[in-house]
Each structure stands twice: as structure tokens, then as C-alpha cells.
Amino acid sequence: MTRRVTLFDYGAGNLHSLAKALERAGAAVRVEADPALAVRDTDALVLPGVGAFAAAAERLAPGRDAMRDAVAAGLPTLGICLGMQLLFEGSDEGPGDGLAVIPGRVMRLSARRVPQIGWNAIEPAAATPDPLLAASRLDVAYYANSFVCRPADPAPVIAWSEHEGDRFPAAVRAGAAVGVQFHPEKSSAPGVALIAAFVTSLPPDR
Amino acid sequence: MLTRRLIVCLDVKGGRVVKGTQFVNLRDVGDPVELAARYEAEGADEITFLDISASSEERATLLDVARRTAERLFVPLTIGGGVRTADDVGRALRAGADKVSINSAAVERPEVLTESAWRFGAQCVVASIDAKWDDAAGIFRVYVKGGRAPTDREAVAWARECVRRGAGEILLTSIDRDGARTGYDLPLTRAVADAVDVPVIASGGAGNAEHVRAAIADGHADAALVAGILHDGVTTVGALKRTMADAGLPVR
């Protein structure tokens, strides 16, 4: 059964690797620049991870409520890097509203070397890791970010990482919406496995 | 903790990976898409394509190569060479690059760094700096145009300015050491790495695994770029990363 996955395109960067990783897992990928249309006729939404918060929030604004309602209603969603940050309320990087699916704000990493660019750890927050993390066995992944999510409450955090002593959420989950601060599509075979696990976890015939 | 990275660089001309000395005696090494995928499989943390094409016709081919590479490569890809404007950066990202390095154009017009960072984020803007020790002046002098044209700029100050203007990473190449295989320029690397708060990639001079270890442990670089010694089969990605790990450096 082919799962339909829609990539919301903010117009910023490289979607090829992500689209290809989703297709490899058997998804039928549609790239959609209209935020309201991006949540229609699809089994899942993917918010890719390249760009700046303000520019992305601007592209999101016309269909923000429609997207927020769909995600809150249980549309399976994978937010990557900036896409994870858009699940939150707002960002110190720039003006604009996120989807506010998870209470909290995006703030600058508290470290000397910013942006953090490179491979860093993923430490599951619970003894029994989230199914998505368990399925991929991803324990180190590629990050490229200056900002991190600061949830109002640690409950949604399913994995942590740390950069120069600043502990930050590597991954969060709110219902069927998952956000990852790292780039699975740039984390070699285990990262591709996480994307595949997301696709195969999608319920058929939504 | 962030691991230290090993980045494999491929010189691309007219859609093929080439190898030569000082941009002459070029010979065909292979298909960039195949080679990039092979180095990923061997454990390379990132791949860099450096476009050394002489003409814009050849240059256009690189975006097609990037597109085909991005569909097969699942580690970060940086593209550099001939990038002039923020629109060029956008095209490269759109084609499949995760990061774009800017060299001569940034020296001529530093605003291009700011414009690119504003539109695409600092994490994808790499300032590429070619430097050479100037004995008379007692400074590391910045060169442009493939290391052929000297400028008035000093490398450490220029690196600081690049970061202030929006670069999220510095690719630092020693012209003296490039292709010499006598080791990275440690004083140059250390001077720049200690002066900026963004990651610094050491480039130029890798002859063996010990050189890579020294660039990171003694040169304070976050990453080391290697090319010739891998393409020639002098060593392997695996052997280089083992030496890094054995020296106590965190690696993937």
C-alpha cells in the first residue's frame, strides 16, 4: 500500500535527498508550496529542514491555521531541523508564528561554536526508546543548526543531545507529530532507516 | 559532543572528477556520483565538490551532477567554485547541495556572505579562504582566483570578517601545502580556528593519517579535508578515521 507523503516546500533548499529517502521507503512524494494544500489528500506531512525561521514562517502564514489544525487532529508529521522548530510557538531567530503544536520557543544554542555543524549523539529520553528511534538504531546523526527548541515542559522530548554543555532536544513527539533537530536524510544509512520507519509506521487508508 | 569530521573533496570539471597538479595535467578519475557514494559507504562524514571548470558551459553541468548525487548521497554535500551571488547559492542548494562555499566573490564583495546567510541560513554558507605565508610582511596572506592572485587581506582578520558577515563555517586551504602531502599548515589552522567561533575545516597538505590527527588535535580544526591520498589509494577513509579514534578524537 503506497503511502502519500507531502513535503512542504518553503523554497529554501535541497529537497532531493529527503524526497529520495522517502521514495525508497515506498512513499509517493508530492512537493507542495501551499501550506493549506500540503495537508490535504495526504497520509503524512514532512516539514523539511533548510532555511531561516522568519522566511519559513512567512511562507507558512497563509495556511498556518489549516496546517496546525490538521497536525493537531493527528496527521502524521515529521519535522526536520527547522521543520521541528516550526512545531513550536516562535523563534528568537526571527519574527513569525510557528504551528504551536508543542508549547515552547526556539532559542539560540548556548555555546561558543555556533552553528553546531557535524555529527552528534542522540540519547533516548526513556529506557524504552520511541518506536521511531528504536526502529532506526540511530545513535549519532548530522546536525547543522544555530537554534534549538526549548519546550515549556520536557514531556514531549523523546531524545536529547548536547553541544558544549548545552543540553537540547534531539527529538520530540506530540501524538503523531515528530520533530528531529538532526538531518536523518544526511545521516547515512541509519538516518535513511529512520525515514523508512516513519513511512512504514503510517496507518493505511487514513 | 560533536565528532571531528573527515571530509572528502572531489575536483569536478565538465561533469567528471579530475585530478592534477596546480590545475594542470588533469586526468579523469571517475564519475562524481559513483565516487561520492563510494566514499560515503567507506565512512566519509561529508563530501565536497570543487568545480574547477573554466567555462560557464562546463559549470552548468555541475548542477546536474549535484542533482544526481543528492538522490544517492545521504551525507552532507558542499559545492564550491565559481559561486558569485546569493542567487548562485540558491541554485546550488536547489540542485542538491547542503552547503555552498564562496571564495573570490566574497573577497570582492563581502556582502554576498550576508545576503546568502539571510536567505538560506548561516549553516549553509561556507567561506573558503586560500592563504599563503608572506615572509616579507610576516602574515598569512589571502589569495583569490584559485590561489593565483594575492590580495591585501590577512587570513585571520579576513576569517573573522567572514564570520561577522554571516559565514557559518570556514574552509581554510594552505596554498603552500596544497598537494605537497607534507602535512596541514598547523600555525595557519590554529591561528584561524582560535580566532573564530564557527567550525574550521583544515585543507591542503594531507599526506597520511597522522597529518589528519595533527590538524584536529594540534591545529584545533573541527574537520579535515582530504583528496589526493584517497583518490590515489595511499590510504582509506576507514584507516584515517581509525587513527583519529585511536588518538582519542571523537569520530562517528
Coordinates of C-alpha atoms in Angstrom, one line a residue:
Chain A
M1 CA 0.0 0.0 0.0
T2 CA 1.5 3.2 -1.1
R3 CA 1.6 6.0 1.4
R4 CA 1.2 9.5 0.2
V5 CA 3.7 11.9 1.8
T6 CA 3.6 15.6 1.2
L7 CA 6.8 17.7 1.5
F8 CA 6.0 21.3 2.4
D9 CA 8.4 23.4 0.3
Y10 CA 9.5 26.8 1.8
G11 CA 11.5 27.5 -1.3
A12 CA 14.8 27.4 0.6
G13 CA 16.9 24.4 -0.1
N14 CA 17.8 20.9 -1.1
L15 CA 14.8 18.5 -1.0
H16 CA 16.3 15.9 -3.3
S17 CA 17.9 13.6 -0.6
L18 CA 14.8 13.8 1.6
A19 CA 12.4 13.1 -1.3
K20 CA 14.6 10.2 -2.4
A21 CA 14.8 8.7 1.1
L22 CA 11.0 8.8 1.4
E23 CA 10.6 7.3 -2.1
R24 CA 13.0 4.5 -1.3
A25 CA 10.7 3.6 1.7
G26 CA 7.8 3.3 -0.8
A27 CA 6.2 6.7 -0.3
A28 CA 4.6 8.6 -3.2
V29 CA 6.1 12.1 -2.6
R30 CA 4.4 15.3 -3.5
V31 CA 6.2 18.6 -3.1
E32 CA 3.7 21.4 -2.2
A33 CA 4.5 25.1 -1.7
D34 CA 0.9 26.0 -0.5
P35 CA 0.7 25.3 3.3
A36 CA -3.1 24.7 3.2
L37 CA -2.9 22.3 0.3
A38 CA 0.1 20.5 1.8
V39 CA -2.2 18.9 4.5
R40 CA -5.0 17.9 2.0
D41 CA -5.2 14.5 0.3
T42 CA -2.1 13.1 2.0
D43 CA -1.2 10.4 4.6
A44 CA 1.6 12.4 6.1
L45 CA 3.3 15.8 6.2
V46 CA 7.0 16.4 6.1
L47 CA 8.5 19.7 7.1
P48 CA 12.0 19.8 5.7
G49 CA 14.9 21.4 7.4
V50 CA 16.7 24.1 5.3
G51 CA 16.3 27.8 5.7
A52 CA 15.7 30.5 8.3
F53 CA 12.7 30.6 10.7
A54 CA 11.3 34.0 9.6
A55 CA 11.3 33.2 5.9
A56 CA 9.7 29.8 6.6
A57 CA 7.0 31.3 8.9
E58 CA 6.2 33.8 6.2
R59 CA 5.6 31.1 3.7
L60 CA 3.6 29.2 6.3
A61 CA 1.4 32.1 7.4
P62 CA -1.4 32.0 4.8
G63 CA -2.2 28.3 5.6
R64 CA -0.8 28.2 9.2
D65 CA -4.2 27.5 10.8
A66 CA -5.2 24.8 8.4
M67 CA -1.8 23.1 8.9
R68 CA -1.9 23.4 12.7
D69 CA -5.5 22.0 12.8
A70 CA -4.5 19.0 10.6
V71 CA -1.4 18.2 12.7
A72 CA -3.3 18.7 15.9
A73 CA -6.0 16.4 14.6
G74 CA -3.5 13.6 14.1
L75 CA -2.0 13.9 10.6
P76 CA 1.3 12.1 10.9
T77 CA 4.1 14.7 10.6
L78 CA 7.8 14.6 10.5
G79 CA 9.6 18.0 11.1
I80 CA 13.3 18.1 10.4
C81 CA 15.6 20.7 11.9
L82 CA 13.8 24.0 11.0
G83 CA 10.7 21.8 10.4
M84 CA 10.9 20.6 14.0
Q85 CA 11.3 24.2 15.2
L86 CA 8.1 25.2 13.3
L87 CA 6.2 22.8 15.6
F88 CA 6.8 25.3 18.4
E89 CA 5.3 28.7 19.0
G90 CA 8.0 31.1 17.9
S91 CA 11.8 31.6 17.5
D92 CA 14.4 34.1 18.6
E93 CA 15.9 33.7 15.2
G94 CA 13.3 35.9 13.6
P95 CA 9.7 37.1 13.7
G96 CA 6.7 34.9 12.7
D97 CA 4.5 32.2 14.2
G98 CA 5.2 28.5 14.3
L99 CA 2.5 25.9 14.3
A100 CA 2.4 25.9 18.2
V101 CA 1.6 22.2 18.3
I102 CA 4.1 22.0 21.1
P103 CA 4.3 24.7 23.8
G104 CA 7.7 26.4 23.9
R105 CA 10.1 28.6 22.0
V106 CA 13.1 28.2 19.7
M107 CA 16.3 29.8 21.2
R108 CA 19.9 30.2 20.2
L109 CA 22.3 27.4 21.3
S110 CA 24.2 28.5 24.4
A111 CA 27.7 27.6 23.2
R112 CA 30.8 29.2 21.7
R113 CA 30.9 27.3 18.4
V114 CA 27.6 28.2 16.7
P115 CA 26.3 26.9 14.4
Q116 CA 26.8 23.4 15.5
I117 CA 27.8 21.6 12.3
G118 CA 28.6 17.9 12.4
W119 CA 27.7 14.5 13.8
N120 CA 26.4 14.5 17.4
A121 CA 24.8 12.0 19.7
I122 CA 21.1 11.0 20.0
E123 CA 20.3 9.9 23.6
P124 CA 16.8 8.4 24.0
A125 CA 15.0 10.2 26.9
A126 CA 13.4 7.0 28.2
A127 CA 14.6 3.4 28.9
T128 CA 12.2 2.2 26.2
P129 CA 13.0 4.5 23.2
D130 CA 10.3 5.9 21.0
P131 CA 9.4 3.4 18.3
L132 CA 10.8 5.6 15.5
L133 CA 14.2 5.8 17.2
A134 CA 14.1 2.1 18.2
A135 CA 13.4 1.1 14.6
S136 CA 16.3 3.0 13.1
R137 CA 19.1 2.4 15.7
L138 CA 20.3 5.9 15.0
D139 CA 22.7 6.9 17.8
V140 CA 24.7 9.6 16.1
A141 CA 23.4 12.0 13.4
Y142 CA 24.2 15.0 11.4
Y143 CA 23.2 18.4 12.8
A144 CA 23.5 21.9 11.2
N145 CA 21.8 24.4 13.4
S146 CA 22.3 27.6 15.5
F147 CA 18.9 27.4 17.2
V148 CA 17.3 24.7 19.3
C149 CA 13.8 24.0 20.7
R150 CA 13.1 24.8 24.4
P151 CA 9.8 23.1 25.2
A152 CA 7.8 24.6 28.1
D153 CA 7.6 21.1 29.5
P154 CA 10.1 18.2 28.9
A155 CA 7.3 15.6 28.4
P156 CA 7.4 15.8 24.5
V157 CA 11.2 15.2 24.4
I158 CA 11.9 11.6 23.2
A159 CA 15.7 12.2 22.8
W160 CA 18.4 14.6 23.9
S161 CA 21.7 15.8 22.6
E162 CA 24.3 18.2 23.9
H163 CA 26.7 20.8 22.4
E164 CA 29.4 22.4 24.6
G165 CA 27.4 21.7 27.7
D166 CA 24.0 23.0 26.3
R167 CA 21.6 20.1 26.5
F168 CA 18.8 20.3 23.9
P169 CA 16.0 18.2 22.5
A170 CA 17.3 16.0 19.6
A171 CA 13.7 14.7 19.0
V172 CA 10.2 15.5 20.2
R173 CA 6.8 13.8 19.8
A174 CA 3.3 15.2 20.2
G175 CA 0.8 12.5 19.2
A176 CA 1.5 11.6 15.6
A177 CA 3.8 14.6 15.1
V178 CA 7.6 14.0 15.5
G179 CA 10.3 16.6 15.3
V180 CA 14.0 15.9 14.9
Q181 CA 16.7 18.5 15.3
F182 CA 19.2 16.4 13.2
H183 CA 19.0 15.6 9.5
P184 CA 18.1 11.9 9.0
E185 CA 18.4 12.4 5.3
K186 CA 22.1 13.4 5.8
S187 CA 22.9 10.8 8.5
S188 CA 23.8 7.9 6.1
A189 CA 22.1 4.5 6.3
P190 CA 20.8 4.7 9.9
G191 CA 19.2 8.1 9.0
V192 CA 17.6 6.7 5.9
A193 CA 16.3 3.9 8.1
L194 CA 14.6 6.4 10.4
I195 CA 12.8 7.9 7.4
A196 CA 11.8 4.5 6.3
A197 CA 10.4 3.7 9.8
F198 CA 8.4 6.9 9.6
V199 CA 6.9 5.9 6.3
T200 CA 6.1 2.3 7.3
S201 CA 4.5 3.5 10.6
L202 CA 1.9 5.4 8.6
P203 CA -1.6 3.9 9.1
P204 CA -3.0 2.8 5.7
D205 CA -6.1 4.4 4.4
R206 CA -6.3 7.4 6.6
Chain B
M1 CA 29.7 16.0 21.9
L2 CA 30.3 16.8 18.2
T3 CA 32.5 14.4 16.5
R4 CA 35.5 15.5 14.4
R5 CA 34.8 15.2 10.7
L6 CA 36.7 13.8 7.7
I7 CA 35.6 15.4 4.5
V8 CA 36.4 14.0 1.1
C9 CA 37.0 16.6 -1.7
L10 CA 36.4 15.8 -5.4
D11 CA 37.6 18.2 -8.1
V12 CA 34.9 18.3 -10.8
K13 CA 35.4 19.6 -14.3
G14 CA 32.8 19.2 -17.1
G15 CA 30.9 16.7 -15.0
R16 CA 33.8 14.4 -14.3
V17 CA 36.1 14.0 -11.3
V18 CA 39.6 15.1 -12.3
K19 CA 43.0 15.2 -10.7
G20 CA 46.0 17.2 -11.5
T21 CA 48.8 19.3 -10.0
Q22 CA 48.2 23.0 -9.8
F23 CA 45.2 22.7 -12.1
V24 CA 47.4 21.3 -14.9
N25 CA 48.0 17.7 -16.2
L26 CA 44.4 16.9 -15.4
R27 CA 43.4 13.3 -15.7
D28 CA 40.0 11.6 -15.4
V29 CA 39.4 9.9 -12.1
G30 CA 35.8 8.9 -12.4
D31 CA 32.1 9.7 -12.1
P32 CA 31.4 12.1 -9.2
V33 CA 28.1 10.4 -8.3
E34 CA 29.7 7.0 -8.1
L35 CA 32.8 8.2 -6.2
A36 CA 30.7 10.3 -3.7
A37 CA 28.5 7.2 -2.9
R38 CA 31.6 5.0 -2.5
Y39 CA 33.3 7.4 0.0
E40 CA 30.0 7.6 2.0
A41 CA 30.0 3.8 2.2
E42 CA 33.6 3.9 3.4
G43 CA 32.6 6.3 6.2
A44 CA 33.3 9.8 4.9
D45 CA 31.4 12.3 7.1
E46 CA 30.8 14.8 4.2
I47 CA 31.6 15.2 0.5
T48 CA 32.8 18.4 -1.2
F49 CA 32.6 19.0 -4.9
L50 CA 35.0 21.7 -6.0
D51 CA 34.1 23.0 -9.5
I52 CA 37.3 23.8 -11.4
S53 CA 35.6 24.3 -14.7
A54 CA 37.0 27.1 -16.8
S55 CA 33.8 27.9 -18.7
S56 CA 30.2 28.6 -17.7
E57 CA 29.0 25.8 -20.0
E58 CA 31.0 23.3 -18.0
R59 CA 29.9 24.9 -14.8
A60 CA 26.2 24.4 -15.6
T61 CA 26.9 20.7 -15.8
L62 CA 27.8 20.7 -12.1
L63 CA 24.3 21.4 -11.0
D64 CA 23.1 18.4 -12.9
V65 CA 25.8 16.3 -11.2
A66 CA 24.7 17.7 -7.8
R67 CA 21.1 16.7 -8.5
R68 CA 22.1 13.2 -9.4
T69 CA 24.4 12.9 -6.5
A70 CA 21.8 14.2 -3.9
E71 CA 19.5 11.4 -5.0
R72 CA 22.1 8.8 -4.0
L73 CA 24.1 10.5 -1.3
F74 CA 22.9 10.6 2.3
V75 CA 25.7 12.6 3.9
P76 CA 26.1 16.4 3.5
L77 CA 27.3 17.7 0.2
T78 CA 29.1 21.0 -0.2
I79 CA 29.6 22.7 -3.6
G80 CA 32.2 25.3 -4.3
G81 CA 33.9 27.0 -7.2
G82 CA 32.6 29.9 -9.3
V83 CA 29.9 30.9 -6.8
R84 CA 29.3 34.7 -7.3
T85 CA 26.0 35.7 -5.8
A86 CA 23.3 34.7 -3.4
D87 CA 21.2 33.5 -6.4
D88 CA 24.1 31.2 -7.3
V89 CA 24.0 29.8 -3.7
G90 CA 20.2 29.3 -4.1
R91 CA 20.7 27.4 -7.4
A92 CA 23.3 25.1 -5.9
L93 CA 21.1 24.4 -2.8
R94 CA 18.1 23.8 -5.0
A95 CA 20.2 21.4 -7.1
G96 CA 21.2 19.3 -4.2
A97 CA 23.9 21.0 -2.2
D98 CA 23.6 21.3 1.6
K99 CA 26.3 23.9 1.9
V100 CA 27.9 26.2 -0.6
S101 CA 31.4 27.6 -0.4
I102 CA 32.3 31.1 -1.6
N103 CA 35.8 32.2 -2.2
S104 CA 36.9 35.0 -4.6
A105 CA 33.4 36.6 -4.8
A106 CA 33.4 37.1 -1.0
V107 CA 36.7 39.0 -1.1
E108 CA 35.5 41.2 -4.0
R109 CA 32.1 41.8 -2.4
P110 CA 31.8 40.5 1.2
E111 CA 28.1 41.4 1.3
V112 CA 27.4 38.2 -0.6
L113 CA 28.0 36.2 2.6
T114 CA 25.4 38.3 4.5
E115 CA 22.9 38.1 1.7
S116 CA 23.3 34.3 1.4
A117 CA 23.1 33.7 5.2
W118 CA 20.0 35.9 5.5
R119 CA 18.2 33.9 2.8
F120 CA 19.4 30.4 3.5
G121 CA 20.8 30.4 7.0
A122 CA 24.5 30.7 8.2
Q123 CA 24.8 26.9 8.4
C124 CA 25.0 26.5 4.6
V125 CA 27.4 29.4 4.0
V126 CA 31.0 28.3 3.9
A127 CA 33.7 31.0 3.5
S128 CA 36.5 29.4 1.5
I129 CA 39.9 31.1 2.3
D130 CA 43.1 30.3 0.4
A131 CA 46.1 31.6 2.3
K132 CA 49.9 31.6 1.9
W133 CA 52.6 32.7 4.3
D134 CA 54.1 36.1 3.2
D135 CA 57.6 36.1 4.8
A136 CA 58.3 39.8 4.0
A137 CA 55.1 41.0 5.6
G138 CA 55.1 38.4 8.3
I139 CA 51.4 37.5 7.7
F140 CA 49.3 34.7 6.2
R141 CA 48.1 36.5 3.0
V142 CA 44.7 35.7 1.4
Y143 CA 44.8 34.8 -2.3
V144 CA 41.9 34.5 -4.8
K145 CA 41.3 33.1 -8.3
G146 CA 42.4 29.6 -7.4
G147 CA 45.3 30.7 -5.4
R148 CA 46.9 32.8 -8.2
A149 CA 46.1 36.4 -7.2
P150 CA 47.3 37.9 -3.9
T151 CA 45.0 40.3 -2.0
D152 CA 45.6 42.9 0.7
R153 CA 43.9 40.8 3.2
E154 CA 45.4 38.9 6.2
A155 CA 43.9 35.5 6.7
V156 CA 42.9 35.7 10.4
A157 CA 41.3 39.1 10.1
W158 CA 39.5 38.0 7.0
A159 CA 38.2 34.9 8.6
R160 CA 36.8 37.0 11.5
E161 CA 35.2 39.3 9.0
C162 CA 33.6 36.4 7.0
V163 CA 32.0 35.1 10.3
R164 CA 30.8 38.6 11.2
R165 CA 29.2 38.9 7.8
G166 CA 27.4 35.6 8.0
A167 CA 29.6 32.6 7.2
G168 CA 28.8 29.6 9.3
E169 CA 31.9 27.7 8.5
I170 CA 35.5 28.3 7.3
L171 CA 37.2 26.1 4.7
L172 CA 40.9 27.1 5.1
T173 CA 43.3 26.0 2.5
S174 CA 47.1 26.4 2.7
I175 CA 48.4 27.2 -0.8
D176 CA 52.0 26.3 0.4
R177 CA 50.9 22.8 1.4
D178 CA 48.3 22.1 -1.2
G179 CA 49.3 18.9 -3.0
A180 CA 52.6 18.7 -1.1
R181 CA 51.5 15.9 1.3
T182 CA 53.8 17.2 4.0
G183 CA 51.0 17.9 6.5
Y184 CA 48.5 20.7 7.1
D185 CA 49.8 24.2 7.9
L186 CA 49.3 23.9 11.6
P187 CA 50.2 27.6 12.6
L188 CA 47.7 28.9 10.0
T189 CA 45.0 26.4 11.0
R190 CA 45.4 27.1 14.7
A191 CA 45.5 30.9 14.2
V192 CA 42.2 30.9 12.4
A193 CA 40.5 28.2 14.4
D194 CA 41.3 30.0 17.7
A195 CA 40.1 33.3 16.3
V196 CA 36.6 32.4 15.1
D197 CA 33.6 30.8 16.8
V198 CA 32.5 28.7 13.8
P199 CA 33.8 25.4 12.6
V200 CA 37.1 25.5 10.7
I201 CA 37.9 22.8 8.1
A202 CA 41.7 22.4 7.5
S203 CA 42.7 21.8 3.9
G204 CA 45.9 21.3 1.9
G205 CA 48.8 19.1 2.8
A206 CA 47.3 15.7 3.9
G207 CA 49.9 13.0 3.3
N208 CA 48.9 10.5 5.9
A209 CA 46.6 9.7 8.9
E210 CA 49.0 11.4 11.4
H211 CA 48.6 14.7 9.4
V212 CA 44.8 14.5 9.8
R213 CA 45.1 13.8 13.5
A214 CA 47.5 16.8 13.9
A215 CA 45.2 19.2 12.0
I216 CA 42.5 18.5 14.5
A217 CA 44.4 17.8 17.8
D218 CA 47.1 20.4 17.3
G219 CA 45.7 22.7 14.6
H220 CA 42.3 22.9 16.5
A221 CA 40.3 22.3 13.3
D222 CA 36.9 20.8 13.6
A223 CA 37.3 18.9 10.4
A224 CA 40.0 17.8 7.9
L225 CA 39.6 17.8 4.2
V226 CA 41.4 15.1 2.2
A227 CA 41.5 14.4 -1.5
G228 CA 44.6 13.1 -3.4
I229 CA 45.7 10.5 -0.8
L230 CA 42.3 8.8 -1.0
H231 CA 41.9 9.0 -4.8
D232 CA 45.4 7.6 -5.3
G233 CA 44.8 4.8 -2.8
V234 CA 47.6 5.9 -0.4
T235 CA 45.2 5.3 2.5
T236 CA 41.5 4.8 3.1
V237 CA 38.7 6.7 4.9
G238 CA 38.5 3.8 7.4
A239 CA 42.2 4.0 8.1
L240 CA 42.1 7.7 8.6
K241 CA 39.2 7.5 11.0
R242 CA 40.7 4.7 12.9
T243 CA 43.8 6.9 13.5
M244 CA 41.6 9.7 14.7
A245 CA 39.7 7.4 17.1
D246 CA 42.9 5.8 18.4
A247 CA 44.2 9.3 19.2
G248 CA 41.2 9.9 21.4
L249 CA 39.3 12.2 19.0
P250 CA 35.6 11.7 18.9
V251 CA 34.6 10.2 15.5
R252 CA 31.5 8.8 14.0

